[in-house]
Amino acid sequence: MGSESSNVLSPLEEEGLRGDGKARWYVVHTYSGHENKVKVNIEKMVENRGMQDLILEIVVPTEDRVEIKNGEKKIKTKKMFPGYVIIKMVVTNESWYLVRNTQGVTGFVGHGSDPIPLTDEEITRMGIEKVFIDLDVKPGDTVRVISGLFEGFMGEVLEVNKEKQVLTVRVSMFGRDTPVELEFGQVTQLL
């Protein structure tokens, strides 16, 4: 009796899903200098195979840096994480296989065939995607700053902008009250 039930696959296993079926951000390791090539190759294969519902977005995070050479300012775009590509995808046997076998890819960050998704905090910190935070505060409430320059400070909320996900907080520094603008993710509400 026990052996019969072990042959029955769950609906997720039947579809070849490896996780919970939700799209998450994963980090893929590539040969250094092949990041953009890997991005283009995966995008082409996704389009050719009609897998847009499994592999949603591919990002090579970059940042612009100002370099001054011979008195001239030049803006250079540099890769933030050389040798890595970040992919938003639903991990199935098919999507995992496609990414894993793309030329230039050495593997997913994780345990072999079990990639580990990035946390919301990592996604926000890396600037890949803006994670909407529902912070239930109003002017007059007290908050504690949990990251950034004012970490550890407490202050009174003066203004809340839910669309921009920022709030103005009055923080007391060196005996004087100073209004500072903080992102929702930088504070925690005090009860």
PDB file of C-alpha atoms in Angstrom:
ATOM      1  CA  MET A   1       0.000   0.000   0.000  1.00  0.00           C
ATOM      2  CA  GLY A   2       2.766   2.445   0.884  1.00  0.00           C
ATOM      3  CA  SER A   3       4.610   1.899  -2.407  1.00  0.00           C
ATOM      4  CA  GLU A   4       1.557   2.914  -4.497  1.00  0.00           C
ATOM      5  CA  SER A   5       1.304   6.356  -2.899  1.00  0.00           C
ATOM      6  CA  SER A   6       5.030   7.043  -3.350  1.00  0.00           C
ATOM      7  CA  ASN A   7       4.584   6.873  -7.145  1.00  0.00           C
ATOM      8  CA  VAL A   8       1.920   9.597  -7.139  1.00  0.00           C
ATOM      9  CA  LEU A   9       3.379  12.989  -8.042  1.00  0.00           C
ATOM     10  CA  SER A  10       2.063  16.219  -6.606  1.00  0.00           C
ATOM     11  CA  PRO A  11       0.664  18.697  -9.174  1.00  0.00           C
ATOM     12  CA  LEU A  12       3.808  20.820  -8.723  1.00  0.00           C
ATOM     13  CA  GLU A  13       6.133  17.870  -9.404  1.00  0.00           C
ATOM     14  CA  GLU A  14       4.046  16.839 -12.430  1.00  0.00           C
ATOM     15  CA  GLU A  15       4.630  20.251 -14.029  1.00  0.00           C
ATOM     16  CA  GLY A  16       8.328  19.988 -13.258  1.00  0.00           C
ATOM     17  CA  LEU A  17       8.243  22.822 -10.723  1.00  0.00           C
ATOM     18  CA  ARG A  18      11.086  22.864  -8.266  1.00  0.00           C
ATOM     19  CA  GLY A  19       9.751  25.523  -5.889  1.00  0.00           C
ATOM     20  CA  ASP A  20       6.345  26.931  -5.047  1.00  0.00           C
ATOM     21  CA  GLY A  21       5.609  28.090  -8.605  1.00  0.00           C
ATOM     22  CA  LYS A  22       6.232  31.776  -7.851  1.00  0.00           C
ATOM     23  CA  ALA A  23       8.584  33.973  -9.839  1.00  0.00           C
ATOM     24  CA  ARG A  24      11.600  34.972  -7.766  1.00  0.00           C
ATOM     25  CA  TRP A  25      14.976  36.594  -8.410  1.00  0.00           C
ATOM     26  CA  TYR A  26      17.923  34.199  -8.720  1.00  0.00           C
ATOM     27  CA  VAL A  27      21.632  34.833  -9.192  1.00  0.00           C
ATOM     28  CA  VAL A  28      23.433  33.063 -12.023  1.00  0.00           C
ATOM     29  CA  HIS A  29      27.233  32.814 -12.134  1.00  0.00           C
ATOM     30  CA  THR A  30      28.821  33.441 -15.546  1.00  0.00           C
ATOM     31  CA  TYR A  31      32.285  33.639 -17.012  1.00  0.00           C
ATOM     32  CA  SER A  32      33.600  37.132 -16.340  1.00  0.00           C
ATOM     33  CA  GLY A  33      32.909  39.415 -19.279  1.00  0.00           C
ATOM     34  CA  HIS A  34      30.105  37.165 -20.600  1.00  0.00           C
ATOM     35  CA  GLU A  35      27.259  38.731 -18.567  1.00  0.00           C
ATOM     36  CA  ASN A  36      25.624  40.666 -21.443  1.00  0.00           C
ATOM     37  CA  LYS A  37      26.104  37.774 -23.886  1.00  0.00           C
ATOM     38  CA  VAL A  38      24.394  35.400 -21.422  1.00  0.00           C
ATOM     39  CA  LYS A  39      21.501  37.879 -20.985  1.00  0.00           C
ATOM     40  CA  VAL A  40      20.979  38.161 -24.767  1.00  0.00           C
ATOM     41  CA  ASN A  41      21.262  34.380 -25.329  1.00  0.00           C
ATOM     42  CA  ILE A  42      18.732  33.558 -22.597  1.00  0.00           C
ATOM     43  CA  GLU A  43      16.322  36.220 -23.889  1.00  0.00           C
ATOM     44  CA  LYS A  44      16.535  34.743 -27.425  1.00  0.00           C
ATOM     45  CA  MET A  45      15.916  31.191 -26.185  1.00  0.00           C
ATOM     46  CA  VAL A  46      13.003  32.324 -23.992  1.00  0.00           C
ATOM     47  CA  GLU A  47      11.413  34.028 -27.006  1.00  0.00           C
ATOM     48  CA  ASN A  48      12.036  31.068 -29.354  1.00  0.00           C
ATOM     49  CA  ARG A  49      10.566  28.560 -26.892  1.00  0.00           C
ATOM     50  CA  GLY A  50       7.687  30.768 -25.686  1.00  0.00           C
ATOM     51  CA  MET A  51       8.867  30.654 -22.062  1.00  0.00           C
ATOM     52  CA  GLN A  52       8.046  34.291 -21.187  1.00  0.00           C
ATOM     53  CA  ASP A  53       5.775  33.082 -18.380  1.00  0.00           C
ATOM     54  CA  LEU A  54       8.695  31.225 -16.735  1.00  0.00           C
ATOM     55  CA  ILE A  55      11.652  33.556 -17.317  1.00  0.00           C
ATOM     56  CA  LEU A  56      10.335  37.083 -16.827  1.00  0.00           C
ATOM     57  CA  GLU A  57      13.346  39.390 -16.587  1.00  0.00           C
ATOM     58  CA  ILE A  58      17.133  39.258 -16.871  1.00  0.00           C
ATOM     59  CA  VAL A  59      19.311  41.988 -15.361  1.00  0.00           C
ATOM     60  CA  VAL A  60      23.024  42.782 -15.450  1.00  0.00           C
ATOM     61  CA  PRO A  61      23.174  45.427 -12.672  1.00  0.00           C
ATOM     62  CA  THR A  62      25.326  48.427 -13.613  1.00  0.00           C
ATOM     63  CA  GLU A  63      26.103  51.807 -12.125  1.00  0.00           C
ATOM     64  CA  ASP A  64      27.436  54.998 -13.664  1.00  0.00           C
ATOM     65  CA  ARG A  65      30.702  56.267 -12.208  1.00  0.00           C
ATOM     66  CA  VAL A  66      32.255  59.637 -12.902  1.00  0.00           C
ATOM     67  CA  GLU A  67      35.946  59.362 -13.715  1.00  0.00           C
ATOM     68  CA  ILE A  68      38.204  62.358 -14.113  1.00  0.00           C
ATOM     69  CA  LYS A  69      41.061  61.892 -16.569  1.00  0.00           C
ATOM     70  CA  ASN A  70      43.284  64.755 -17.677  1.00  0.00           C
ATOM     71  CA  GLY A  71      40.831  67.213 -16.132  1.00  0.00           C
ATOM     72  CA  GLU A  72      37.887  65.831 -18.134  1.00  0.00           C
ATOM     73  CA  LYS A  73      34.861  64.215 -16.557  1.00  0.00           C
ATOM     74  CA  LYS A  74      33.776  60.962 -18.164  1.00  0.00           C
ATOM     75  CA  ILE A  75      30.867  58.805 -17.139  1.00  0.00           C
ATOM     76  CA  LYS A  76      31.708  55.104 -17.220  1.00  0.00           C
ATOM     77  CA  THR A  77      29.105  52.394 -16.789  1.00  0.00           C
ATOM     78  CA  LYS A  78      30.496  49.570 -14.682  1.00  0.00           C
ATOM     79  CA  LYS A  79      29.010  46.210 -13.770  1.00  0.00           C
ATOM     80  CA  MET A  80      28.107  46.130 -10.093  1.00  0.00           C
ATOM     81  CA  PHE A  81      28.593  42.353  -9.839  1.00  0.00           C
ATOM     82  CA  PRO A  82      31.065  41.150 -12.492  1.00  0.00           C
ATOM     83  CA  GLY A  83      30.490  37.486 -13.307  1.00  0.00           C
ATOM     84  CA  TYR A  84      26.832  37.504 -12.233  1.00  0.00           C
ATOM     85  CA  VAL A  85      23.450  37.894 -13.931  1.00  0.00           C
ATOM     86  CA  ILE A  86      20.208  38.248 -11.961  1.00  0.00           C
ATOM     87  CA  ILE A  87      17.120  36.491 -13.354  1.00  0.00           C
ATOM     88  CA  LYS A  88      13.458  36.720 -12.294  1.00  0.00           C
ATOM     89  CA  MET A  89      12.016  33.316 -13.045  1.00  0.00           C
ATOM     90  CA  VAL A  90       9.758  30.470 -12.001  1.00  0.00           C
ATOM     91  CA  VAL A  91      12.090  27.532 -11.459  1.00  0.00           C
ATOM     92  CA  THR A  92      10.879  24.452 -13.333  1.00  0.00           C
ATOM     93  CA  ASN A  93      12.967  21.615 -14.726  1.00  0.00           C
ATOM     94  CA  GLU A  94      12.690  23.245 -18.167  1.00  0.00           C
ATOM     95  CA  SER A  95      13.587  26.835 -17.104  1.00  0.00           C
ATOM     96  CA  TRP A  96      16.423  25.614 -14.858  1.00  0.00           C
ATOM     97  CA  TYR A  97      17.816  23.497 -17.704  1.00  0.00           C
ATOM     98  CA  LEU A  98      17.587  26.367 -20.226  1.00  0.00           C
ATOM     99  CA  VAL A  99      19.490  28.811 -17.980  1.00  0.00           C
ATOM    100  CA  ARG A 100      21.965  26.239 -16.678  1.00  0.00           C
ATOM    101  CA  ASN A 101      22.915  25.116 -20.200  1.00  0.00           C
ATOM    102  CA  THR A 102      23.296  28.578 -21.717  1.00  0.00           C
ATOM    103  CA  GLN A 103      26.804  29.155 -23.059  1.00  0.00           C
ATOM    104  CA  GLY A 104      28.816  31.207 -20.544  1.00  0.00           C
ATOM    105  CA  VAL A 105      26.759  30.137 -17.492  1.00  0.00           C
ATOM    106  CA  THR A 106      28.679  28.209 -14.837  1.00  0.00           C
ATOM    107  CA  GLY A 107      25.692  27.674 -12.530  1.00  0.00           C
ATOM    108  CA  PHE A 108      23.112  29.116 -10.179  1.00  0.00           C
ATOM    109  CA  VAL A 109      24.088  30.504  -6.789  1.00  0.00           C
ATOM    110  CA  GLY A 110      22.762  27.862  -4.403  1.00  0.00           C
ATOM    111  CA  HIS A 111      23.152  24.139  -3.868  1.00  0.00           C
ATOM    112  CA  GLY A 112      23.789  22.517  -7.241  1.00  0.00           C
ATOM    113  CA  SER A 113      20.389  21.888  -8.757  1.00  0.00           C
ATOM    114  CA  ASP A 114      18.572  23.858  -6.022  1.00  0.00           C
ATOM    115  CA  PRO A 115      19.017  27.617  -6.644  1.00  0.00           C
ATOM    116  CA  ILE A 116      18.393  29.945  -3.710  1.00  0.00           C
ATOM    117  CA  PRO A 117      16.227  33.035  -4.407  1.00  0.00           C
ATOM    118  CA  LEU A 118      17.257  36.506  -3.251  1.00  0.00           C
ATOM    119  CA  THR A 119      15.419  37.925  -0.230  1.00  0.00           C
ATOM    120  CA  ASP A 120      13.308  41.125  -0.514  1.00  0.00           C
ATOM    121  CA  GLU A 121      16.016  42.929   1.466  1.00  0.00           C
ATOM    122  CA  GLU A 122      18.745  41.825  -0.977  1.00  0.00           C
ATOM    123  CA  ILE A 123      16.594  42.829  -3.975  1.00  0.00           C
ATOM    124  CA  THR A 124      16.011  46.305  -2.521  1.00  0.00           C
ATOM    125  CA  ARG A 125      19.655  46.771  -1.489  1.00  0.00           C
ATOM    126  CA  MET A 126      20.871  45.782  -4.955  1.00  0.00           C
ATOM    127  CA  GLY A 127      18.363  48.172  -6.534  1.00  0.00           C
ATOM    128  CA  ILE A 128      16.998  45.465  -8.841  1.00  0.00           C
ATOM    129  CA  GLU A 129      13.362  45.992  -8.049  1.00  0.00           C
ATOM    130  CA  LYS A 130      11.486  48.396  -5.831  1.00  0.00           C
ATOM    131  CA  VAL A 131       9.691  46.356  -3.183  1.00  0.00           C
ATOM    132  CA  PHE A 132       6.510  48.143  -2.092  1.00  0.00           C
ATOM    133  CA  ILE A 133       6.361  48.440   1.691  1.00  0.00           C
ATOM    134  CA  ASP A 134       3.019  49.016   3.381  1.00  0.00           C
ATOM    135  CA  LEU A 135       4.066  51.113   6.389  1.00  0.00           C
ATOM    136  CA  ASP A 136       1.116  52.082   8.570  1.00  0.00           C
ATOM    137  CA  VAL A 137       2.367  55.365  10.041  1.00  0.00           C
ATOM    138  CA  LYS A 138       0.919  58.855  10.209  1.00  0.00           C
ATOM    139  CA  PRO A 139       2.261  62.266  11.282  1.00  0.00           C
ATOM    140  CA  GLY A 140       2.852  62.299  15.024  1.00  0.00           C
ATOM    141  CA  ASP A 141       3.874  58.614  15.233  1.00  0.00           C
ATOM    142  CA  THR A 142       7.330  57.675  16.516  1.00  0.00           C
ATOM    143  CA  VAL A 143       9.670  55.511  14.437  1.00  0.00           C
ATOM    144  CA  ARG A 144      13.125  54.003  14.921  1.00  0.00           C
ATOM    145  CA  VAL A 145      15.653  54.294  12.093  1.00  0.00           C
ATOM    146  CA  ILE A 146      17.048  50.824  11.328  1.00  0.00           C
ATOM    147  CA  SER A 147      19.476  51.575   8.469  1.00  0.00           C
ATOM    148  CA  GLY A 148      21.399  54.392   6.848  1.00  0.00           C
ATOM    149  CA  LEU A 149      23.173  57.409   8.334  1.00  0.00           C
ATOM    150  CA  PHE A 150      20.642  57.854  11.131  1.00  0.00           C
ATOM    151  CA  GLU A 151      20.531  54.197  12.209  1.00  0.00           C
ATOM    152  CA  GLY A 152      19.623  53.876  15.893  1.00  0.00           C
ATOM    153  CA  PHE A 153      17.922  57.300  16.059  1.00  0.00           C
ATOM    154  CA  MET A 154      14.262  57.706  16.973  1.00  0.00           C
ATOM    155  CA  GLY A 155      12.077  60.439  15.603  1.00  0.00           C
ATOM    156  CA  GLU A 156       8.613  61.826  15.096  1.00  0.00           C
ATOM    157  CA  VAL A 157       6.945  61.409  11.703  1.00  0.00           C
ATOM    158  CA  LEU A 158       6.181  64.801  10.141  1.00  0.00           C
ATOM    159  CA  GLU A 159       5.039  63.749   6.669  1.00  0.00           C
ATOM    160  CA  VAL A 160       4.267  60.498   4.796  1.00  0.00           C
ATOM    161  CA  ASN A 161       4.429  60.001   1.005  1.00  0.00           C
ATOM    162  CA  LYS A 162       3.084  56.505   0.238  1.00  0.00           C
ATOM    163  CA  GLU A 163       3.585  56.845  -3.558  1.00  0.00           C
ATOM    164  CA  LYS A 164       7.302  57.652  -3.248  1.00  0.00           C
ATOM    165  CA  GLN A 165       7.679  55.335  -0.218  1.00  0.00           C
ATOM    166  CA  VAL A 166       9.385  58.077   1.832  1.00  0.00           C
ATOM    167  CA  LEU A 167       8.632  59.900   5.035  1.00  0.00           C
ATOM    168  CA  THR A 168       9.979  62.993   6.735  1.00  0.00           C
ATOM    169  CA  VAL A 169      11.054  62.362  10.315  1.00  0.00           C
ATOM    170  CA  ARG A 170      12.165  64.887  12.958  1.00  0.00           C
ATOM    171  CA  VAL A 171      15.381  63.542  14.468  1.00  0.00           C
ATOM    172  CA  SER A 172      17.150  65.174  17.404  1.00  0.00           C
ATOM    173  CA  MET A 173      20.879  65.602  16.719  1.00  0.00           C
ATOM    174  CA  PHE A 174      23.340  67.552  18.837  1.00  0.00           C
ATOM    175  CA  GLY A 175      20.463  69.093  20.789  1.00  0.00           C
ATOM    176  CA  ARG A 176      18.615  70.369  17.736  1.00  0.00           C
ATOM    177  CA  ASP A 177      15.668  68.948  15.798  1.00  0.00           C
ATOM    178  CA  THR A 178      16.426  68.155  12.171  1.00  0.00           C
ATOM    179  CA  PRO A 179      13.891  66.950   9.583  1.00  0.00           C
ATOM    180  CA  VAL A 180      15.291  64.068   7.487  1.00  0.00           C
ATOM    181  CA  GLU A 181      13.770  62.195   4.549  1.00  0.00           C
ATOM    182  CA  LEU A 182      13.901  58.423   4.903  1.00  0.00           C
ATOM    183  CA  GLU A 183      12.684  55.499   2.808  1.00  0.00           C
ATOM    184  CA  PHE A 184       9.995  53.232   4.302  1.00  0.00           C
ATOM    185  CA  GLY A 185      12.511  50.369   4.467  1.00  0.00           C
ATOM    186  CA  GLN A 186      14.838  52.426   6.689  1.00  0.00           C
ATOM    187  CA  VAL A 187      12.425  52.682   9.628  1.00  0.00           C
ATOM    188  CA  THR A 188      10.374  50.520  11.910  1.00  0.00           C
ATOM    189  CA  GLN A 189       7.248  51.661  13.708  1.00  0.00           C
ATOM    190  CA  LEU A 190       7.204  51.791  17.488  1.00  0.00           C
ATOM    191  CA  LEU A 191       4.038  50.587  19.135  1.00  0.00           C
TER     192      LEU A 191
END
